[in-house]
Tab-separated table of C-alpha atoms and ligand atoms in Angstrom:
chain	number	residue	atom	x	y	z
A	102	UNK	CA	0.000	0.000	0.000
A	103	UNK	CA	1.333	3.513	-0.671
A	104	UNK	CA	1.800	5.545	2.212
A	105	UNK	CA	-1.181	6.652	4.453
A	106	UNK	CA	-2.051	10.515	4.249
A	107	UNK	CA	-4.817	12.272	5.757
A	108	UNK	CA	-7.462	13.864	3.505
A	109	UNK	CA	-9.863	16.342	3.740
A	110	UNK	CA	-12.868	16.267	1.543
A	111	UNK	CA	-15.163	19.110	2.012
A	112	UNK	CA	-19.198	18.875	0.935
A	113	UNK	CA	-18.573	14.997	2.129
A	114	UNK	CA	-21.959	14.325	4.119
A	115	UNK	CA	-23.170	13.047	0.567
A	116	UNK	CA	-22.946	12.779	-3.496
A	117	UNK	CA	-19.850	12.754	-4.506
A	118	UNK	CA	-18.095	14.043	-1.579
A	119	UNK	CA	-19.003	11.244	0.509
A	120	UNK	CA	-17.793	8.850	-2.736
A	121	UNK	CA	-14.832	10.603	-2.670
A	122	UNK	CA	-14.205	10.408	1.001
A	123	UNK	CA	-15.560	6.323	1.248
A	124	UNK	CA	-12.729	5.538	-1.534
A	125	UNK	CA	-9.682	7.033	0.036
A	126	UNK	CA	-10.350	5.585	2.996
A	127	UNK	CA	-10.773	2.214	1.059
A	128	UNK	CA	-7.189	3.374	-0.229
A	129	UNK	CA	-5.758	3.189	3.433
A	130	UNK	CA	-6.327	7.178	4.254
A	131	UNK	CA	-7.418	9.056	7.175
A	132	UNK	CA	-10.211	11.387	6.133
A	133	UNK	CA	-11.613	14.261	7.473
A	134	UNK	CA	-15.300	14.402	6.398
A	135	UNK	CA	-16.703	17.725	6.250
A	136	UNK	CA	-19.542	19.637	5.229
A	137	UNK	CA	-21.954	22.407	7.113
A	138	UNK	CA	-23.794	20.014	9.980
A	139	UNK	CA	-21.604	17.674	11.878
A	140	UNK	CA	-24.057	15.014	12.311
A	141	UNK	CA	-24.876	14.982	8.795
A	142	UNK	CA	-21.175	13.773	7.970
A	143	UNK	CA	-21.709	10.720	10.827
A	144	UNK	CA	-23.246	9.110	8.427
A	145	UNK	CA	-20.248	8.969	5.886
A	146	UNK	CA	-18.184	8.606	9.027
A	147	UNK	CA	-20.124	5.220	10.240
A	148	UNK	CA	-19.587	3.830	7.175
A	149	UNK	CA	-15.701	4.369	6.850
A	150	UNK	CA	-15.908	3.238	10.465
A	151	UNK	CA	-17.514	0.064	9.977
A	152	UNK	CA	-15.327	-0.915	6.961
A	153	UNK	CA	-12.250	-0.692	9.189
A	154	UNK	CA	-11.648	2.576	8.292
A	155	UNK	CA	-10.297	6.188	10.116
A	156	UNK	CA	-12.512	9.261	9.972
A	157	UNK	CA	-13.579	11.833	11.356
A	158	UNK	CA	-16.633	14.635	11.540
A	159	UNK	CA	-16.065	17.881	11.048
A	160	UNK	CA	-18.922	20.333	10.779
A	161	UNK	CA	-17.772	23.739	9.095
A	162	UNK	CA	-18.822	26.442	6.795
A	163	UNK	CA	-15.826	26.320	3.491
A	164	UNK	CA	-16.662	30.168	2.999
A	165	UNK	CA	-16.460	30.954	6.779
A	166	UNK	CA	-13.019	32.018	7.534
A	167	UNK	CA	-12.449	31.180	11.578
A	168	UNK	CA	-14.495	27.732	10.743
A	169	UNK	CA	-11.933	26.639	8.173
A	170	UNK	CA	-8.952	27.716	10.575
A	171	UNK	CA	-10.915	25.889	13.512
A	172	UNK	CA	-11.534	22.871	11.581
A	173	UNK	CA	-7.730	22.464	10.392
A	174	UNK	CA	-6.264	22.826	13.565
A	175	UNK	CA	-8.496	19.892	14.861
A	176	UNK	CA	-8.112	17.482	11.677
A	177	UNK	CA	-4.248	18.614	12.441
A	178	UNK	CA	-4.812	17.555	15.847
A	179	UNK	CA	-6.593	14.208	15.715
A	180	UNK	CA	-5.817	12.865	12.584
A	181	UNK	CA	-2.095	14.357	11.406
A	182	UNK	CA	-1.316	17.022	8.852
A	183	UNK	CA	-3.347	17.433	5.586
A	184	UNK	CA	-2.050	16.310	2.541
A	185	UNK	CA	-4.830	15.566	0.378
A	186	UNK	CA	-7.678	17.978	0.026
A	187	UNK	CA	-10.564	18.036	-2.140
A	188	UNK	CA	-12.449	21.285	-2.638
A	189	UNK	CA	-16.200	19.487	-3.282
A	190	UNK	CA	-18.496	21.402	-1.667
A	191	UNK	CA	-21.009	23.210	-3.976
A	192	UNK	CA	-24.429	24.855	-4.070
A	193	UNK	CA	-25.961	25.797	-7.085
A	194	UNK	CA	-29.101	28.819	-6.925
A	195	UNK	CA	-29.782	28.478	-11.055
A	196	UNK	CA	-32.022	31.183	-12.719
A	197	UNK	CA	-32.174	32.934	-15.982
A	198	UNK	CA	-29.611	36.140	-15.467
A	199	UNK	CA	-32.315	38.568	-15.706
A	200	UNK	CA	-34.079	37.296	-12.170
A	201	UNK	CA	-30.957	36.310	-10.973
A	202	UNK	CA	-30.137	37.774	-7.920
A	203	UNK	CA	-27.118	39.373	-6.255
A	204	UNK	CA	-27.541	37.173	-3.300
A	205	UNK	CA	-27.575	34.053	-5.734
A	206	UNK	CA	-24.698	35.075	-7.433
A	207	UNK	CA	-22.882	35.764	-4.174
A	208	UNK	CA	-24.049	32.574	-2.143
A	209	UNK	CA	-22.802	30.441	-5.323
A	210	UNK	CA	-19.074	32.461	-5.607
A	211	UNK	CA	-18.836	32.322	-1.865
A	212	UNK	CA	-19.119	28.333	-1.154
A	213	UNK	CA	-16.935	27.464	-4.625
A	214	UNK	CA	-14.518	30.378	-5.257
A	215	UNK	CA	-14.261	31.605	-1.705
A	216	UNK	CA	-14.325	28.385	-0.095
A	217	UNK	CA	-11.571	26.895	-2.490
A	218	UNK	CA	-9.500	29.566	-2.002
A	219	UNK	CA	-10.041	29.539	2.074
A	220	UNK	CA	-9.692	25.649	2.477
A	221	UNK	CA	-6.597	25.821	0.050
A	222	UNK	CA	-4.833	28.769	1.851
A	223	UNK	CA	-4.987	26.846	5.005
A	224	UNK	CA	-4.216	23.327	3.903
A	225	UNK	CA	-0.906	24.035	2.072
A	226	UNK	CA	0.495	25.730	5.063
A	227	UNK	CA	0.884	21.681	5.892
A	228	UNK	CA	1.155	20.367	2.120
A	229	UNK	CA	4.471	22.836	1.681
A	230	UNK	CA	6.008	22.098	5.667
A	231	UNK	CA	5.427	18.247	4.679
A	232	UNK	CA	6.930	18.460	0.556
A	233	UNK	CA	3.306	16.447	-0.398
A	234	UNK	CA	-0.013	17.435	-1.358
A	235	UNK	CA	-2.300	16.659	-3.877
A	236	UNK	CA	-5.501	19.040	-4.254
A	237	UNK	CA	-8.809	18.320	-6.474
A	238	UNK	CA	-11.195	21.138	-7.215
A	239	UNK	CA	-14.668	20.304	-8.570
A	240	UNK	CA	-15.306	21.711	-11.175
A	241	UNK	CA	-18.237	20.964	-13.867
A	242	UNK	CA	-18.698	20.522	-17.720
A	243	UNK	CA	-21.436	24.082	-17.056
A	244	UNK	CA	-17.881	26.210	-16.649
A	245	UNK	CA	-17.854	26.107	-20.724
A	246	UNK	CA	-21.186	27.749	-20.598
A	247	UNK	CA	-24.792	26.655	-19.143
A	248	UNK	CA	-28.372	28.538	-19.361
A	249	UNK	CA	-30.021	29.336	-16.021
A	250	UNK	CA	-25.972	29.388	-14.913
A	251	UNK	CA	-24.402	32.606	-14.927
A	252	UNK	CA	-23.187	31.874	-11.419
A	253	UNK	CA	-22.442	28.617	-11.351
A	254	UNK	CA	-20.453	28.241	-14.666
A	255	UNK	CA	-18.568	31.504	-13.737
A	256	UNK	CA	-17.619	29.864	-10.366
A	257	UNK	CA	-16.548	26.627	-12.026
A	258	UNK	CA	-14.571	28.700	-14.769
A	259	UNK	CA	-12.944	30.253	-11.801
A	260	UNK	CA	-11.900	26.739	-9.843
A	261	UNK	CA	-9.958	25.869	-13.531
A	262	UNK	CA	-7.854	28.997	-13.572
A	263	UNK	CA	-7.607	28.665	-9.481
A	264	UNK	CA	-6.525	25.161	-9.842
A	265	UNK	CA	-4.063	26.098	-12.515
A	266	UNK	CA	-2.274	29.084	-10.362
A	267	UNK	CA	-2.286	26.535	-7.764
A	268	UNK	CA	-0.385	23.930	-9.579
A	269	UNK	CA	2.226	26.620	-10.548
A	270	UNK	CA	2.687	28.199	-7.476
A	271	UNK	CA	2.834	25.237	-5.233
A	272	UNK	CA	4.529	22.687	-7.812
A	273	UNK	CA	8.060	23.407	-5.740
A	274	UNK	CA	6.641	21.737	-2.680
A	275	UNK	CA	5.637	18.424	-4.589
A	276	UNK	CA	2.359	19.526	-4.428
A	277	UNK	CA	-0.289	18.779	-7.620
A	278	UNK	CA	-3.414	20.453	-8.004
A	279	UNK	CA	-5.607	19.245	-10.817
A	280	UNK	CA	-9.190	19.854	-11.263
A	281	UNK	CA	-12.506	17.462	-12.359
A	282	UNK	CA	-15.136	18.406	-14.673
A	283	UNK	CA	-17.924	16.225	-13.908
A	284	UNK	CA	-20.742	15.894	-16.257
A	285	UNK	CA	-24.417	15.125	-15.206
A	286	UNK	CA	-23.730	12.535	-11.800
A	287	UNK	CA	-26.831	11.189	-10.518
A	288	UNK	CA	-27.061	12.874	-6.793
A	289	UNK	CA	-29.527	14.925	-4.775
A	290	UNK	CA	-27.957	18.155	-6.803
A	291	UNK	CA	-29.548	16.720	-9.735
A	292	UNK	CA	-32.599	15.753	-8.606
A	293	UNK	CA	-32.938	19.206	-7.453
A	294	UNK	CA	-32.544	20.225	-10.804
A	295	UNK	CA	-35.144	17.565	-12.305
A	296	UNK	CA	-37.072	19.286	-9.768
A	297	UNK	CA	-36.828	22.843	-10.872
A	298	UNK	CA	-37.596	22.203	-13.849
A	299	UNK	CA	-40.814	20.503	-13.258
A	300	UNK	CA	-39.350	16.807	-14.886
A	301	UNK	CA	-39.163	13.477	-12.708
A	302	UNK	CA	-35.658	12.646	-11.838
A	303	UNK	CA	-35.959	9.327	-13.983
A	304	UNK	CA	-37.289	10.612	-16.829
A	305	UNK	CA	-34.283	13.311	-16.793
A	306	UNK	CA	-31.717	10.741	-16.447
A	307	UNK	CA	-33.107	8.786	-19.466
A	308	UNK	CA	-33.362	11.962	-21.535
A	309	UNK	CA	-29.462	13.075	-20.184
A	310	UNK	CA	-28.204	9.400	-21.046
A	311	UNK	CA	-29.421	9.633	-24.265
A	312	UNK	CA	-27.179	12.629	-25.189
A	313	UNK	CA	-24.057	11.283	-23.163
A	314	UNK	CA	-21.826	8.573	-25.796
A	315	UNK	CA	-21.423	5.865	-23.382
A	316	UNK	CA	-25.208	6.416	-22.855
A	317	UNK	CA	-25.757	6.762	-19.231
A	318	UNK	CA	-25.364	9.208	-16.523
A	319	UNK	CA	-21.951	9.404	-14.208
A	320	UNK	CA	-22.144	8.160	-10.522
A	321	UNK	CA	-21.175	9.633	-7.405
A	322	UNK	CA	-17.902	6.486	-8.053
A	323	UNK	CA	-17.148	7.474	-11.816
A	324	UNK	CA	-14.848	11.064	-10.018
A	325	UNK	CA	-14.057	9.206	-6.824
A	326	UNK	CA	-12.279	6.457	-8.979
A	327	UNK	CA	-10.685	9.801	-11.099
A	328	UNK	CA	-9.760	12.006	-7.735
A	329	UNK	CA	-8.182	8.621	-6.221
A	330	UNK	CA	-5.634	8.516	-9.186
A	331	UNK	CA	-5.178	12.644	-9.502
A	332	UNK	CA	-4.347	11.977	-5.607
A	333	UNK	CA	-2.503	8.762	-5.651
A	334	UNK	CA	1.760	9.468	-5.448
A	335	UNK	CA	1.886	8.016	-8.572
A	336	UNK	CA	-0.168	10.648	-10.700
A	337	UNK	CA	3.059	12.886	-9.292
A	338	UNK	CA	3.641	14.242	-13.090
A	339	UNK	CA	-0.212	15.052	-13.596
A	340	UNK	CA	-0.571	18.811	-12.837
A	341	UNK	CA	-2.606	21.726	-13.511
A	342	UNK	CA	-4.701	19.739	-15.234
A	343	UNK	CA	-8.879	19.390	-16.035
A	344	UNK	CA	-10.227	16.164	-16.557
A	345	UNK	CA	-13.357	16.239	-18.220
A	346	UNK	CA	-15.231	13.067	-16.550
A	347	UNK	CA	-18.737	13.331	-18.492
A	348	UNK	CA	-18.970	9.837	-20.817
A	349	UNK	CA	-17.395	11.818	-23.198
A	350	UNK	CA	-15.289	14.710	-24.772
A	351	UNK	CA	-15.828	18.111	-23.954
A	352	UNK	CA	-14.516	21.233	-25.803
B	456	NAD	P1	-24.754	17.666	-3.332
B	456	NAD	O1	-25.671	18.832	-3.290
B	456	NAD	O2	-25.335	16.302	-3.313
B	456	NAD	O3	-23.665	17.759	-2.174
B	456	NAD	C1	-22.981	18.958	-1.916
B	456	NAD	C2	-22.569	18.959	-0.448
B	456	NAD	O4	-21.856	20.187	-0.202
B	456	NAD	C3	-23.765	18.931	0.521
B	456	NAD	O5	-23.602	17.903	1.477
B	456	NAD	C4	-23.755	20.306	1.143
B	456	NAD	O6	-24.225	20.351	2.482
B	456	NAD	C5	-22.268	20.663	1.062
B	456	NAD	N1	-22.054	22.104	1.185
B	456	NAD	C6	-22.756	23.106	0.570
B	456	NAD	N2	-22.323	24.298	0.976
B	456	NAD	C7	-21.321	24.080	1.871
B	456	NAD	C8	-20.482	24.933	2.628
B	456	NAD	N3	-20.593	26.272	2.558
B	456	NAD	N4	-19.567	24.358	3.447
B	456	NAD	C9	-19.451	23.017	3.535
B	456	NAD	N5	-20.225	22.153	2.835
B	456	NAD	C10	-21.141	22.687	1.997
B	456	NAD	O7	-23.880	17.889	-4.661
B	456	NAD	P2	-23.015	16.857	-5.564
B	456	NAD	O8	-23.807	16.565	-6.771
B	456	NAD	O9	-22.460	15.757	-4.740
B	456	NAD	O10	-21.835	17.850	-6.024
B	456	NAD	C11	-20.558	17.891	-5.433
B	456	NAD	C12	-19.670	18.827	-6.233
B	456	NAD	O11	-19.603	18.406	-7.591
B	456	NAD	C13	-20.173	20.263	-6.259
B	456	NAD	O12	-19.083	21.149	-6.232
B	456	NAD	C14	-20.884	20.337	-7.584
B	456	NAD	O13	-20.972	21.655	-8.048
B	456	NAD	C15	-19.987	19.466	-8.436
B	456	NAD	N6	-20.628	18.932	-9.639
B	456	NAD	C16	-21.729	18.132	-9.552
B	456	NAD	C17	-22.308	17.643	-10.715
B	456	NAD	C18	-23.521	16.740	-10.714
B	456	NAD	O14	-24.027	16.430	-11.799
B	456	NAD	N7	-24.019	16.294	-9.564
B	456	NAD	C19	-21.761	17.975	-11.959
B	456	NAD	C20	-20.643	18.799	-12.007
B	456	NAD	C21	-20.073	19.270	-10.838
């Protein structure tokens, strides 16, 4: 087994987060499980837990400055330094720009760009003292351009060129940062969406697998099996990069 790390994966009470956080401890890593209510990460916490893995809760706000520093100094504290982080958490508050409003535009910059840049500021104090990190941003196929998006696909624009900036600045410390562009994944984002727009969620994942070439939607699994190689030592050379995980090519 490679060597055990301890990772933080924020927005990890469910979706992909908790994916993401279930397969690196399947990979032999402490994780930190975090996301806004405490109890709600037990859940991904018992699981990890019962599979003979190490986790633990931590309830905290990404875009909340003295609840990030709070909640590294106690994964710090009770599970070791940081050195894999994955910048998950999201919201999305999707309306046509002209009812858009300035709180929805703000809300949806503050958990992705904000938070990003808040969880990443604190965690490579530990990635550059240690020489290791590896950091995944989320970010979506809707950064190239989505209707009812102005604020989300603006936000994920913004994790590519953050993630990029990242991988330049902090490539000296052996630390990669490398984002994911997931397509449509089947989660309770999604079925939000379905809802918004009036469809039943399995009628809009037959019409969305229809248009996707391997003709089906992602899974929470399909980027936790992609962030566990862009955070694996071997994937050491892979940097600055977006992958595109969507059942097919994106411009
Ligand atoms: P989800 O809504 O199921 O889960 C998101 C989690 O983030 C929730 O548990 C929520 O409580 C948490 N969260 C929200 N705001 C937070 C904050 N301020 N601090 C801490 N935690 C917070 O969503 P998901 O579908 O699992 O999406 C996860 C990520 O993947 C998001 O960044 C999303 O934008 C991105 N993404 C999702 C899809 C998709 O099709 N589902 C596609 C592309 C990108």
């Amino acid at each position: 087994m490679s060597t055990q790390r301890t990772a933080v994966v924020t927005g990890a009470a469910r979706g992909i987060g908790k994916a993401i956080a279930l397969r690196f401890a399947h990979d032999g890593h402490k994780v930190a499980v975090v996301d806004l209510d405490e109890a709600a990460c037990q859940g991904t916490v018992d699981e990890i837990t019962a599979a003979g893995g190490q986790a633990i809760a931590v309830g905290a706000d990404v875009s909340d400055e003295e609840q990030v520093a709070a909640a590294f100094e106690r994964i710090a504290a009770e599970l070791g330094a940081p050195t894999i982080l994955v910048n998950n958490a999201g919201i999305i508050r999707d309306n046509m720009l002209f009812k858009m409003t300035t709180d929805d535009w703000d809300a949806v910059m503050g958990v992705h760009l904000r938070g990003a840049f808040l969880m990443t500021k604190a965690c490579q104090a530990f990635m550059t003292q240690e020489k290791y990190g590896r950091i995944v941003n989320l970010s979506s196929t809707s950064a190239l351009g989505n209707r009812g998006q102005a604020n989300y696909s603006a936000a994920k624009a913004g994790m590519q060129g953050l993630t990029k900036t990242l991988a330049i600045e902090l490539g000296k410390f052996g630390v990669t940062a490398n984002a994911i562009a997931p397509g449509f994944i089947q989660t309770e984002m999604t079925a939000s969406t379905a809802e918004r727009l009036g469809v039943p969620f399995d009628d809009f994942i037959k019409y969305s697998a229809e248009q996707i070439p391997v003709q089906r939607v992602g899974q929470p699994e399909d980027i936790a099996a992609t962030a566990a190689f862009l955070c694996s030592e071997e994937a050491g050379f892979v940097s600055g990069q977006v992958i595109y995980v969507a059942g097919g090519p994106k411009d």
